[in-house]
PDB file of C-alpha atoms in Angstrom:
ATOM      1  CA  MET P1046      -0.643 -27.886  63.543  1.00 36.00           C
ATOM      2  CA  GLY P1047      -3.738 -29.182  61.743  1.00 41.00           C
ATOM      3  CA  LYS P1048      -4.575 -32.765  60.924  1.00 40.00           C
ATOM      4  CA  SER P1049      -5.639 -34.663  57.830  1.00 40.00           C
ATOM      5  CA  ALA P1050      -9.332 -34.234  57.029  1.00 37.00           C
ATOM      6  CA  GLN P1051      -9.871 -38.001  57.054  1.00 39.00           C
ATOM      7  CA  ASN P1052      -7.073 -38.890  59.491  1.00 37.00           C
ATOM      8  CA  ARG P1053      -5.031 -40.655  56.812  1.00 43.00           C
ATOM      9  CA  LYS P1054      -1.722 -38.819  57.146  1.00 44.00           C
ATOM     10  CA  GLY P1055       0.995 -40.799  55.386  1.00 42.00           C
ATOM     11  CA  VAL P1056      -1.441 -43.131  53.590  1.00 47.00           C
ATOM     12  CA  GLY P1057      -1.162 -42.607  49.834  1.00 47.00           C
ATOM     13  CA  ILE P1058      -3.360 -43.881  47.020  1.00 65.00           C
ATOM     14  CA  ASP P1059      -2.472 -43.898  43.334  1.00 86.00           C
ATOM     15  CA  MET P1060      -3.502 -40.584  41.810  1.00 94.00           C
ATOM     16  CA  ASP P1061      -3.150 -39.206  38.288  1.00 98.00           C
ATOM     17  CA  VAL P1062      -2.856 -35.627  39.542  1.00 98.00           C
ATOM     18  CA  VAL P1063      -2.326 -34.031  42.934  1.00 98.00           C
ATOM     19  CA  GLY P1064      -2.847 -30.306  43.330  1.00 98.00           C
ATOM     20  CA  ILE P1065      -1.436 -28.003  45.989  1.00 98.00           C
ATOM     21  CA  GLY P1066      -3.192 -24.671  46.359  1.00 98.00           C
ATOM     22  CA  VAL P1067      -5.823 -22.686  48.235  1.00 98.00           C
ATOM     23  CA  PRO P1068      -9.478 -23.807  48.022  1.00 98.00           C
ATOM     24  CA  ILE P1069     -11.857 -20.846  48.274  1.00 98.00           C
ATOM     25  CA  TYR P1070     -15.448 -20.452  49.452  1.00 98.00           C
ATOM     26  CA  ASP P1071     -17.074 -18.585  46.542  1.00 97.00           C
ATOM     27  CA  MET P1072     -20.356 -16.760  46.475  1.00 97.00           C
ATOM     28  CA  VAL P1073     -21.239 -16.827  42.780  1.00 97.00           C
ATOM     29  CA  MET P1074     -23.502 -14.100  41.420  1.00 97.00           C
ATOM     30  CA  ASN P1075     -24.414 -13.106  37.878  1.00 96.00           C
ATOM     31  CA  VAL P1076     -26.128  -9.920  36.731  1.00 96.00           C
ATOM     32  CA  SER P1077     -27.231  -8.692  33.325  1.00 94.00           C
ATOM     33  CA  ARG P1078     -25.405  -5.415  33.849  1.00 94.00           C
ATOM     34  CA  MET P1079     -23.209  -4.079  36.641  1.00 94.00           C
ATOM     35  CA  PRO P1080     -25.020  -1.400  38.672  1.00 92.00           C
ATOM     36  CA  GLU P1081     -23.827   2.195  38.710  1.00 92.00           C
ATOM     37  CA  LEU P1082     -22.452   3.681  41.930  1.00 93.00           C
ATOM     38  CA  ASP P1083     -25.197   3.665  44.566  1.00 95.00           C
ATOM     39  CA  GLY P1084     -27.290   1.604  42.143  1.00 94.00           C
ATOM     40  CA  ALA P1085     -28.827  -1.849  42.385  1.00 95.00           C
ATOM     41  CA  ALA P1086     -29.169  -4.953  40.242  1.00 95.00           C
ATOM     42  CA  THR P1087     -31.135  -8.179  40.387  1.00 96.00           C
ATOM     43  CA  ALA P1088     -29.073 -11.356  40.282  1.00 96.00           C
ATOM     44  CA  ASN P1089     -29.802 -13.806  37.477  1.00 95.00           C
ATOM     45  CA  GLU P1090     -28.058 -16.494  39.521  1.00 96.00           C
ATOM     46  CA  ALA P1091     -26.752 -16.650  43.089  1.00 97.00           C
ATOM     47  CA  PHE P1092     -25.260 -19.634  44.904  1.00 98.00           C
ATOM     48  CA  TYR P1093     -22.212 -20.849  46.792  1.00 98.00           C
ATOM     49  CA  GLN P1094     -19.558 -22.937  45.081  1.00 98.00           C
ATOM     50  CA  GLY P1095     -16.020 -24.075  45.773  1.00 98.00           C
ATOM     51  CA  GLY P1096     -13.338 -22.048  44.036  1.00 98.00           C
ATOM     52  CA  GLY P1097      -9.586 -21.588  43.840  1.00 97.00           C
ATOM     53  CA  LYS P1098      -7.234 -22.035  40.902  1.00 98.00           C
ATOM     54  CA  VAL P1099      -5.762 -25.478  41.540  1.00 98.00           C
ATOM     55  CA  ALA P1100      -8.858 -26.706  43.383  1.00 98.00           C
ATOM     56  CA  THR P1101     -11.031 -25.988  40.344  1.00 98.00           C
ATOM     57  CA  ALA P1102      -8.407 -27.495  38.035  1.00 98.00           C
ATOM     58  CA  MET P1103      -8.603 -30.695  40.093  1.00 98.00           C
ATOM     59  CA  ALA P1104     -12.400 -30.632  39.745  1.00 98.00           C
ATOM     60  CA  ALA P1105     -11.876 -30.459  35.963  1.00 98.00           C
ATOM     61  CA  VAL P1106      -9.443 -33.395  36.036  1.00 98.00           C
ATOM     62  CA  ALA P1107     -11.963 -35.488  37.954  1.00 98.00           C
ATOM     63  CA  ARG P1108     -14.919 -34.471  35.788  1.00 98.00           C
ATOM     64  CA  LEU P1109     -12.894 -35.513  32.731  1.00 98.00           C
ATOM     65  CA  GLY P1110     -12.517 -38.992  34.157  1.00 97.00           C
ATOM     66  CA  ARG P1111      -9.054 -39.000  35.755  1.00 98.00           C
ATOM     67  CA  SER P1112      -8.166 -39.347  39.430  1.00 98.00           C
ATOM     68  CA  ALA P1113      -7.355 -36.118  41.247  1.00 98.00           C
ATOM     69  CA  GLY P1114      -6.474 -35.275  44.840  1.00 98.00           C
ATOM     70  CA  MET P1115      -5.902 -32.039  46.717  1.00 98.00           C
ATOM     71  CA  ILE P1116      -3.316 -31.125  49.342  1.00 98.00           C
ATOM     72  CA  ALA P1117      -4.283 -27.872  51.040  1.00 98.00           C
ATOM     73  CA  LYS P1118      -5.089 -26.286  54.374  1.00 98.00           C
ATOM     74  CA  VAL P1119      -8.775 -25.542  54.921  1.00 98.00           C
ATOM     75  CA  GLY P1120     -10.626 -23.816  57.724  1.00 98.00           C
ATOM     76  CA  GLU P1121     -12.359 -25.750  60.486  1.00 98.00           C
ATOM     77  CA  ASN P1122     -15.582 -23.724  60.310  1.00 97.00           C
ATOM     78  CA  HIS P1123     -18.435 -23.908  57.774  1.00 97.00           C
ATOM     79  CA  ARG P1124     -16.335 -22.402  54.966  1.00 97.00           C
ATOM     80  CA  GLY P1125     -13.716 -25.106  55.262  1.00 97.00           C
ATOM     81  CA  ARG P1126     -16.337 -27.819  55.485  1.00 98.00           C
ATOM     82  CA  PHE P1127     -18.078 -26.442  52.405  1.00 98.00           C
ATOM     83  CA  VAL P1128     -14.970 -26.292  50.202  1.00 98.00           C
ATOM     84  CA  THR P1129     -14.054 -29.825  51.290  1.00 98.00           C
ATOM     85  CA  GLU P1130     -17.507 -31.163  50.488  1.00 98.00           C
ATOM     86  CA  ASP P1131     -17.573 -29.384  47.114  1.00 98.00           C
ATOM     87  CA  LEU P1132     -14.273 -30.978  46.140  1.00 98.00           C
ATOM     88  CA  ARG P1133     -15.790 -34.366  46.991  1.00 98.00           C
ATOM     89  CA  TYR P1134     -18.961 -33.521  45.049  1.00 98.00           C
ATOM     90  CA  ASN P1135     -16.776 -32.887  42.010  1.00 98.00           C
ATOM     91  CA  GLY P1136     -14.923 -36.175  42.449  1.00 98.00           C
ATOM     92  CA  VAL P1137     -11.694 -34.887  44.033  1.00 98.00           C
ATOM     93  CA  ASP P1138     -10.034 -36.929  46.792  1.00 98.00           C
ATOM     94  CA  THR P1139      -9.741 -34.904  50.012  1.00 97.00           C
ATOM     95  CA  SER P1140      -7.922 -37.382  52.260  1.00 96.00           C
ATOM     96  CA  ALA P1141      -4.720 -35.286  52.273  1.00 97.00           C
ATOM     97  CA  LEU P1142      -6.381 -32.003  53.250  1.00 98.00           C
ATOM     98  CA  VAL P1143      -5.170 -30.389  56.472  1.00 98.00           C
ATOM     99  CA  VAL P1144      -7.804 -28.832  58.723  1.00 98.00           C
ATOM    100  CA  GLY P1145      -6.887 -25.687  60.660  1.00 97.00           C
ATOM    101  CA  GLU P1146      -7.444 -25.089  64.347  1.00 97.00           C
ATOM    102  CA  LYS P1147     -10.975 -24.875  65.737  1.00 97.00           C
ATOM    103  CA  GLY P1148     -12.880 -21.818  64.544  1.00 97.00           C
ATOM    104  CA  THR P1149     -10.555 -21.050  61.627  1.00 98.00           C
ATOM    105  CA  SER P1150     -11.935 -20.249  58.174  1.00 98.00           C
ATOM    106  CA  SER P1151     -11.066 -20.723  54.514  1.00 98.00           C
ATOM    107  CA  PRO P1152     -10.815 -17.672  52.208  1.00 98.00           C
ATOM    108  CA  PHE P1153     -14.060 -16.129  50.936  1.00 98.00           C
ATOM    109  CA  CYS P1154     -14.652 -14.545  47.525  1.00 98.00           C
ATOM    110  CA  LEU P1155     -17.609 -12.805  45.914  1.00 97.00           C
ATOM    111  CA  SER P1156     -17.409 -13.807  42.243  1.00 96.00           C
ATOM    112  CA  LEU P1157     -19.641 -11.393  40.320  1.00 96.00           C
ATOM    113  CA  SER P1158     -20.032 -11.869  36.572  1.00 94.00           C
ATOM    114  CA  GLU P1159     -21.888  -9.732  34.053  1.00 93.00           C
ATOM    115  CA  GLU P1160     -23.746 -10.862  30.946  1.00 89.00           C
ATOM    116  CA  GLU P1161     -23.552  -7.624  28.936  1.00 89.00           C
ATOM    117  CA  HIS P1162     -19.776  -7.237  28.740  1.00 88.00           C
ATOM    118  CA  LYS P1163     -18.825 -10.839  29.567  1.00 87.00           C
ATOM    119  CA  THR P1164     -16.669  -9.639  32.445  1.00 90.00           C
ATOM    120  CA  ARG P1165     -16.358 -10.346  36.149  1.00 91.00           C
ATOM    121  CA  ILE P1166     -15.020  -8.887  39.385  1.00 94.00           C
ATOM    122  CA  PHE P1167     -13.761 -10.629  42.505  1.00 96.00           C
ATOM    123  CA  ILE P1168     -13.980  -9.291  46.054  1.00 97.00           C
ATOM    124  CA  GLY P1169     -12.138 -11.490  48.512  1.00 97.00           C
ATOM    125  CA  ARG P1170     -11.345 -11.886  52.182  1.00 97.00           C
ATOM    126  CA  PRO P1171      -8.511 -14.098  53.467  1.00 96.00           C
ATOM    127  CA  GLY P1172      -9.212 -17.037  55.722  1.00 97.00           C
ATOM    128  CA  THR P1173      -7.717 -17.546  59.167  1.00 98.00           C
ATOM    129  CA  ALA P1174      -6.565 -21.180  58.840  1.00 97.00           C
ATOM    130  CA  GLY P1175      -3.122 -20.064  57.739  1.00 96.00           C
ATOM    131  CA  GLU P1176      -0.882 -21.117  54.882  1.00 96.00           C
ATOM    132  CA  LEU P1177      -0.040 -24.747  54.196  1.00 98.00           C
ATOM    133  CA  LEU P1178       3.446 -25.454  55.539  1.00 98.00           C
ATOM    134  CA  PRO P1179       6.019 -27.749  53.880  1.00 98.00           C
ATOM    135  CA  GLU P1180       5.945 -30.106  56.867  1.00 98.00           C
ATOM    136  CA  GLU P1181       2.151 -30.453  56.548  1.00 98.00           C
ATOM    137  CA  ILE P1182       2.381 -31.969  53.065  1.00 98.00           C
ATOM    138  CA  ASP P1183       1.598 -35.687  52.944  1.00 97.00           C
ATOM    139  CA  TYR P1184       4.644 -36.687  50.882  1.00 97.00           C
ATOM    140  CA  ALA P1185       3.625 -40.365  50.814  1.00 96.00           C
ATOM    141  CA  TYR P1186       0.384 -39.267  49.155  1.00 97.00           C
ATOM    142  CA  LEU P1187       2.189 -36.943  46.743  1.00 97.00           C
ATOM    143  CA  LYS P1188       4.737 -39.611  45.787  1.00 96.00           C
ATOM    144  CA  LYS P1189       2.011 -41.743  44.211  1.00 94.00           C
ATOM    145  CA  ALA P1190       0.947 -38.976  41.821  1.00 97.00           C
ATOM    146  CA  ARG P1191       1.952 -38.823  38.166  1.00 98.00           C
ATOM    147  CA  TYR P1192       1.462 -35.050  37.944  1.00 98.00           C
ATOM    148  CA  LEU P1193       1.715 -32.225  40.481  1.00 98.00           C
ATOM    149  CA  HIS P1194      -0.196 -28.993  39.860  1.00 98.00           C
ATOM    150  CA  LEU P1195       0.781 -25.751  41.634  1.00 98.00           C
ATOM    151  CA  GLU P1196      -0.528 -22.177  41.717  1.00 98.00           C
ATOM    152  CA  ASN P1197       2.066 -20.149  43.614  1.00 97.00           C
ATOM    153  CA  GLY P1198       5.678 -19.982  44.678  1.00 96.00           C
ATOM    154  CA  ASN P1199       5.313 -20.201  48.450  1.00 97.00           C
ATOM    155  CA  ALA P1200       7.347 -22.476  50.698  1.00 98.00           C
ATOM    156  CA  ALA P1201       5.002 -25.473  50.436  1.00 98.00           C
ATOM    157  CA  SER P1202       4.922 -25.255  46.635  1.00 98.00           C
ATOM    158  CA  ALA P1203       8.720 -24.983  46.491  1.00 98.00           C
ATOM    159  CA  ALA P1204       9.120 -28.017  48.737  1.00 98.00           C
ATOM    160  CA  ALA P1205       6.606 -30.004  46.678  1.00 98.00           C
ATOM    161  CA  ALA P1206       8.258 -29.037  43.381  1.00 98.00           C
ATOM    162  CA  ALA P1207      11.668 -30.148  44.660  1.00 98.00           C
ATOM    163  CA  PHE P1208      10.159 -33.417  45.917  1.00 98.00           C
ATOM    164  CA  ALA P1209       8.433 -33.972  42.561  1.00 98.00           C
ATOM    165  CA  ARG P1210      11.673 -33.434  40.656  1.00 97.00           C
ATOM    166  CA  GLU P1211      13.460 -35.974  42.876  1.00 98.00           C
ATOM    167  CA  ASN P1212      10.679 -38.530  42.415  1.00 97.00           C
ATOM    168  CA  GLY P1213       9.963 -38.224  38.698  1.00 97.00           C
ATOM    169  CA  ILE P1214       6.621 -36.454  39.082  1.00 98.00           C
ATOM    170  CA  VAL P1215       5.733 -34.024  36.274  1.00 98.00           C
ATOM    171  CA  THR P1216       5.080 -30.530  37.682  1.00 98.00           C
ATOM    172  CA  VAL P1217       2.651 -28.069  36.077  1.00 98.00           C
ATOM    173  CA  MET P1218       2.415 -24.430  37.193  1.00 98.00           C
ATOM    174  CA  ASP P1219      -0.566 -22.087  36.919  1.00 98.00           C
ATOM    175  CA  ALA P1220       1.223 -18.727  36.836  1.00 97.00           C
ATOM    176  CA  ASP P1221      -1.773 -16.414  37.025  1.00 95.00           C
ATOM    177  CA  HIS P1222      -0.443 -13.389  38.922  1.00 94.00           C
ATOM    178  CA  TYR P1223       3.228 -12.465  38.918  1.00 96.00           C
ATOM    179  CA  GLN P1224       5.238 -13.712  41.891  1.00 96.00           C
ATOM    180  CA  GLU P1225       9.003 -13.812  42.311  1.00 97.00           C
ATOM    181  CA  GLY P1226       8.537 -17.166  44.025  1.00 97.00           C
ATOM    182  CA  ILE P1227       7.095 -18.650  40.838  1.00 98.00           C
ATOM    183  CA  VAL P1228      10.004 -17.329  38.767  1.00 97.00           C
ATOM    184  CA  LYS P1229      12.441 -18.979  41.189  1.00 97.00           C
ATOM    185  CA  LEU P1230      10.662 -22.300  40.669  1.00 98.00           C
ATOM    186  CA  LEU P1231      11.111 -22.313  36.870  1.00 98.00           C
ATOM    187  CA  PRO P1232      14.071 -24.772  36.998  1.00 97.00           C
ATOM    188  CA  PHE P1233      11.825 -27.266  38.848  1.00 98.00           C
ATOM    189  CA  LEU P1234       8.837 -27.008  36.490  1.00 98.00           C
ATOM    190  CA  ASP P1235       8.032 -29.186  33.492  1.00 98.00           C
ATOM    191  CA  VAL P1236       4.959 -27.399  32.129  1.00 98.00           C
ATOM    192  CA  PHE P1237       4.684 -23.641  32.694  1.00 98.00           C
ATOM    193  CA  ILE P1238       1.266 -22.166  31.859  1.00 98.00           C
ATOM    194  CA  ALA P1239       1.124 -18.415  32.441  1.00 98.00           C
ATOM    195  CA  SER P1240      -1.554 -15.795  31.941  1.00 97.00           C
ATOM    196  CA  GLU P1241      -0.886 -12.847  29.651  1.00 97.00           C
ATOM    197  CA  PHE P1242      -0.790 -10.672  32.797  1.00 96.00           C
ATOM    198  CA  PHE P1243       2.008 -12.729  34.362  1.00 97.00           C
ATOM    199  CA  TYR P1244       3.843 -12.654  31.040  1.00 97.00           C
ATOM    200  CA  ARG P1245       3.634  -8.852  30.705  1.00 97.00           C
ATOM    201  CA  ASP P1246       4.694  -8.286  34.305  1.00 97.00           C
ATOM    202  CA  MET P1247       7.720 -10.520  33.773  1.00 97.00           C
ATOM    203  CA  LEU P1248       8.696  -9.821  30.165  1.00 97.00           C
ATOM    204  CA  GLY P1249       6.954  -6.581  29.257  1.00 96.00           C
ATOM    205  CA  GLU P1250       6.109  -6.178  25.580  1.00 95.00           C
ATOM    206  CA  LEU P1251       8.544  -8.832  24.413  1.00 97.00           C
ATOM    207  CA  ASP P1252       7.302 -10.772  21.394  1.00 96.00           C
ATOM    208  CA  TYR P1253       5.534 -13.974  22.486  1.00 97.00           C
ATOM    209  CA  GLU P1254       7.782 -16.271  20.490  1.00 98.00           C
ATOM    210  CA  GLU P1255      10.923 -14.724  21.952  1.00 98.00           C
ATOM    211  CA  GLY P1256       9.398 -14.689  25.419  1.00 98.00           C
ATOM    212  CA  CYS P1257       8.421 -18.359  25.239  1.00 98.00           C
ATOM    213  CA  SER P1258      11.953 -19.183  24.123  1.00 98.00           C
ATOM    214  CA  ARG P1259      13.398 -17.373  27.144  1.00 97.00           C
ATOM    215  CA  LEU P1260      11.026 -19.168  29.503  1.00 98.00           C
ATOM    216  CA  LEU P1261      11.962 -22.545  27.999  1.00 98.00           C
ATOM    217  CA  ALA P1262      15.617 -21.740  28.567  1.00 97.00           C
ATOM    218  CA  ALA P1263      14.846 -21.228  32.279  1.00 97.00           C
ATOM    219  CA  GLY P1264      13.886 -24.876  32.778  1.00 97.00           C
ATOM    220  CA  PRO P1265      10.408 -26.013  31.657  1.00 98.00           C
ATOM    221  CA  SER P1266      10.012 -28.298  28.651  1.00 98.00           C
ATOM    222  CA  THR P1267       6.666 -26.705  27.719  1.00 98.00           C
ATOM    223  CA  VAL P1268       5.522 -23.083  27.914  1.00 98.00           C
ATOM    224  CA  ILE P1269       1.944 -21.949  27.297  1.00 98.00           C
ATOM    225  CA  ILE P1270       0.672 -18.347  27.539  1.00 98.00           C
ATOM    226  CA  THR P1271      -3.105 -18.011  27.833  1.00 97.00           C
ATOM    227  CA  LEU P1272      -4.586 -14.926  26.168  1.00 96.00           C
ATOM    228  CA  GLY P1273      -8.249 -14.995  27.195  1.00 91.00           C
ATOM    229  CA  SER P1274     -10.578 -14.612  24.215  1.00 90.00           C
ATOM    230  CA  LYS P1275      -7.544 -14.512  21.908  1.00 94.00           C
ATOM    231  CA  GLY P1276      -6.664 -18.129  22.640  1.00 96.00           C
ATOM    232  CA  SER P1277      -3.147 -19.111  23.624  1.00 97.00           C
ATOM    233  CA  VAL P1278       0.396 -19.447  22.349  1.00 98.00           C
ATOM    234  CA  GLY P1279       3.011 -21.998  23.296  1.00 98.00           C
ATOM    235  CA  MET P1280       6.365 -23.548  22.605  1.00 98.00           C
ATOM    236  CA  THR P1281       8.250 -26.793  23.078  1.00 98.00           C
ATOM    237  CA  ALA P1282      11.605 -27.873  21.643  1.00 95.00           C
ATOM    238  CA  GLU P1283       9.815 -30.512  19.553  1.00 96.00           C
ATOM    239  CA  ASP P1284       6.864 -28.459  18.291  1.00 97.00           C
ATOM    240  CA  GLY P1285       8.427 -25.018  18.120  1.00 98.00           C
ATOM    241  CA  PHE P1286       6.154 -22.004  18.512  1.00 98.00           C
ATOM    242  CA  PHE P1287       2.411 -22.569  18.007  1.00 98.00           C
ATOM    243  CA  THR P1288      -0.893 -20.751  18.469  1.00 98.00           C
ATOM    244  CA  THR P1289      -4.320 -22.002  19.540  1.00 97.00           C
ATOM    245  CA  ALA P1290      -7.592 -20.245  18.792  1.00 96.00           C
ATOM    246  CA  CYS P1291     -10.595 -20.143  21.106  1.00 94.00           C
ATOM    247  CA  TYR P1292     -13.705 -22.153  20.320  1.00 96.00           C
ATOM    248  CA  PRO P1293     -16.697 -19.900  19.576  1.00 93.00           C
ATOM    249  CA  VAL P1294     -19.456 -20.330  22.159  1.00 96.00           C
ATOM    250  CA  GLN P1295     -22.114 -18.177  23.793  1.00 94.00           C
ATOM    251  CA  VAL P1296     -20.184 -16.996  26.834  1.00 93.00           C
ATOM    252  CA  ARG P1297     -22.052 -16.442  30.089  1.00 93.00           C
ATOM    253  CA  ASP P1298     -19.254 -16.427  32.678  1.00 94.00           C
ATOM    254  CA  THR P1299     -15.484 -16.705  32.237  1.00 94.00           C
ATOM    255  CA  THR P1300     -14.840 -17.315  35.958  1.00 94.00           C
ATOM    256  CA  GLY P1301     -12.557 -20.325  36.304  1.00 95.00           C
ATOM    257  CA  ALA P1302     -11.846 -20.561  32.571  1.00 95.00           C
ATOM    258  CA  GLY P1303      -8.092 -20.564  33.116  1.00 96.00           C
ATOM    259  CA  ASP P1304      -8.317 -22.999  36.034  1.00 98.00           C
ATOM    260  CA  VAL P1305     -10.312 -25.457  33.923  1.00 98.00           C
ATOM    261  CA  PHE P1306      -7.868 -24.980  31.020  1.00 98.00           C
ATOM    262  CA  HIS P1307      -5.029 -26.105  33.305  1.00 98.00           C
ATOM    263  CA  GLY P1308      -6.865 -29.185  34.519  1.00 98.00           C
ATOM    264  CA  ALA P1309      -7.863 -30.153  30.990  1.00 98.00           C
ATOM    265  CA  TYR P1310      -4.320 -29.607  29.706  1.00 98.00           C
ATOM    266  CA  ILE P1311      -3.040 -32.119  32.255  1.00 98.00           C
ATOM    267  CA  VAL P1312      -5.732 -34.600  31.199  1.00 98.00           C
ATOM    268  CA  GLY P1313      -4.506 -34.180  27.632  1.00 98.00           C
ATOM    269  CA  LEU P1314      -0.998 -35.054  28.780  1.00 98.00           C
ATOM    270  CA  LEU P1315      -2.354 -38.120  30.594  1.00 98.00           C
ATOM    271  CA  GLU P1316      -3.985 -39.195  27.331  1.00 98.00           C
ATOM    272  CA  GLY P1317      -0.681 -38.898  25.480  1.00 97.00           C
ATOM    273  CA  MET P1318      -1.416 -35.720  23.531  1.00 98.00           C
ATOM    274  CA  GLY P1319       1.354 -33.424  22.361  1.00 97.00           C
ATOM    275  CA  ALA P1320       1.451 -29.803  23.509  1.00 98.00           C
ATOM    276  CA  PRO P1321      -0.534 -28.263  20.589  1.00 98.00           C
ATOM    277  CA  GLU P1322      -3.219 -30.951  20.887  1.00 98.00           C
ATOM    278  CA  CYS P1323      -3.357 -30.488  24.682  1.00 98.00           C
ATOM    279  CA  ALA P1324      -3.897 -26.764  24.172  1.00 98.00           C
ATOM    280  CA  ARG P1325      -6.728 -27.360  21.683  1.00 98.00           C
ATOM    281  CA  PHE P1326      -8.367 -29.862  24.014  1.00 98.00           C
ATOM    282  CA  ALA P1327      -8.021 -27.549  27.020  1.00 98.00           C
ATOM    283  CA  SER P1328      -9.433 -24.658  24.993  1.00 98.00           C
ATOM    284  CA  ALA P1329     -12.503 -26.754  24.137  1.00 98.00           C
ATOM    285  CA  VAL P1330     -13.092 -27.758  27.772  1.00 98.00           C
ATOM    286  CA  SER P1331     -12.684 -24.162  28.916  1.00 98.00           C
ATOM    287  CA  ALA P1332     -15.087 -22.909  26.238  1.00 97.00           C
ATOM    288  CA  ILE P1333     -17.788 -25.342  27.370  1.00 98.00           C
ATOM    289  CA  LYS P1334     -17.304 -24.203  30.978  1.00 97.00           C
ATOM    290  CA  CYS P1335     -17.837 -20.569  29.940  1.00 96.00           C
ATOM    291  CA  THR P1336     -21.399 -21.289  28.806  1.00 96.00           C
ATOM    292  CA  CYS P1337     -22.486 -21.716  32.450  1.00 96.00           C
ATOM    293  CA  ILE P1338     -22.418 -19.517  35.548  1.00 96.00           C
ATOM    294  CA  GLY P1339     -19.698 -20.374  38.073  1.00 96.00           C
ATOM    295  CA  GLY P1340     -16.249 -21.842  37.744  1.00 97.00           C
ATOM    296  CA  ARG P1341     -17.313 -25.487  38.173  1.00 98.00           C
ATOM    297  CA  THR P1342     -20.944 -25.696  37.041  1.00 98.00           C
ATOM    298  CA  GLY P1343     -20.196 -26.216  33.355  1.00 97.00           C
ATOM    299  CA  ILE P1344     -17.111 -28.450  33.541  1.00 98.00           C
ATOM    300  CA  PRO P1345     -17.913 -31.226  31.036  1.00 98.00           C
ATOM    301  CA  ASP P1346     -17.158 -34.926  31.075  1.00 98.00           C
ATOM    302  CA  ARG P1347     -14.925 -36.496  28.427  1.00 97.00           C
ATOM    303  CA  GLU P1348     -17.762 -37.569  26.135  1.00 97.00           C
ATOM    304  CA  THR P1349     -19.284 -34.083  26.123  1.00 98.00           C
ATOM    305  CA  VAL P1350     -15.920 -32.668  25.048  1.00 98.00           C
ATOM    306  CA  ARG P1351     -15.551 -35.242  22.281  1.00 98.00           C
ATOM    307  CA  ILE P1352     -18.962 -34.401  20.834  1.00 98.00           C
ATOM    308  CA  PHE P1353     -18.289 -30.661  21.091  1.00 98.00           C
ATOM    309  CA  MET P1354     -14.920 -30.892  19.318  1.00 97.00           C
ATOM    310  CA  GLU P1355     -16.448 -33.004  16.540  1.00 97.00           C
ATOM    311  CA  THR P1356     -19.761 -31.196  16.039  1.00 97.00           C
ATOM    312  CA  GLY P1357     -19.732 -27.913  17.974  1.00 96.00           C
ATOM    313  CA  ARG P1358     -22.762 -29.091  19.952  1.00 97.00           C
ATOM    314  CA  ILE P1359     -22.810 -28.897  23.775  1.00 98.00           C
ATOM    315  CA  ASP P1360     -24.843 -31.426  25.745  1.00 96.00           C
ATOM    316  CA  ASP P1361     -25.685 -29.387  28.857  1.00 96.00           C
ATOM    317  CA  ARG P1362     -27.771 -31.950  30.760  1.00 96.00           C
ATOM    318  CA  GLN P1363     -25.090 -32.652  33.383  1.00 96.00           C
ATOM    319  CA  ALA P1364     -24.391 -28.931  33.769  1.00 97.00           C
ATOM    320  CA  MET P1365     -28.069 -28.261  34.419  1.00 97.00           C
ATOM    321  CA  GLU P1366     -28.099 -30.987  37.091  1.00 97.00           C
ATOM    322  CA  ARG P1367     -25.108 -29.360  38.795  1.00 97.00           C
ATOM    323  CA  LEU P1368     -26.711 -25.921  38.532  1.00 97.00           C
ATOM    324  CA  ALA P1369     -29.817 -27.270  40.299  1.00 97.00           C
ATOM    325  CA  TYR P1370     -27.573 -28.768  42.991  1.00 97.00           C
ATOM    326  CA  TYR P1371     -25.777 -25.478  43.592  1.00 98.00           C
ATOM    327  CA  ARG P1372     -28.936 -23.382  43.530  1.00 97.00           C
ATOM    328  CA  ASN P1373     -30.197 -25.331  46.513  1.00 95.00           C
ATOM    329  CA  ASN P1374     -27.406 -24.081  48.798  1.00 93.00           C
ATOM    330  CA  LEU P1375     -28.393 -20.414  48.957  1.00 84.00           C
TER     331      LEU P1375
END
């Protein structure tokens, strides 16, 4: 069994949000146009960056000024060290990470985005550190969180969701790809945010309002369905069914847009926003992110979001500093 990255097993610190998921070692590349078969293209940008759904959401929480920590298993080799350091660079506490056995690796992903069609492809390879086990979770650390953020329905996530329910911790799920394990966790979830792909795999062509109503009946108090460039829809018992439009920006890379949306939504909850306002806030944060290459490069701070929502203007000085930082690692 692995050990805590900073040898603090059982030592908790107050945390607004704790995420449980899989940090990924991303190679980020951007091209003007995808090459044809047997063709070639010159990269506009190329660098390494930490990735992963919940991991990037926690980076967004921290960048927006709230405290965020990550519980995950990472590899012992350079990939694991990189994803750990990138979480720290983005302000995420890593004291509850579990490091795998010597020589093990974290997952790798080539994240390739294209300017012309505003699309991306991912080519991944699993790591060898293994999956986080329920008994490897630092429950003392988790107990001091106000919110728990999950990305899958595996055994560790199920154990954490049950623990959160018993201890009054609000649980938020990023349901990106359909998993039976996530469906089974619905009674333990408070905020269920699903992609349109998860929704269609689960509910087919069912009308969004009816589908949200069915999902609410399964347990969560809030349901949000993200629809990419079409915005999002959602429902709560108090607000009923509502829709949220996207903010118009010059998109460069949508990688991590959903991950950042989730982190920002939780920050909205921490600030006391209702569900429709959280969705608008999260949409604004995600839109700003999409103006930069990479899932974390363009995550704004709280003041940048405020100015953008009031004026439509994006102050990109911090993003350019982060881009320079990441460019140096290739």
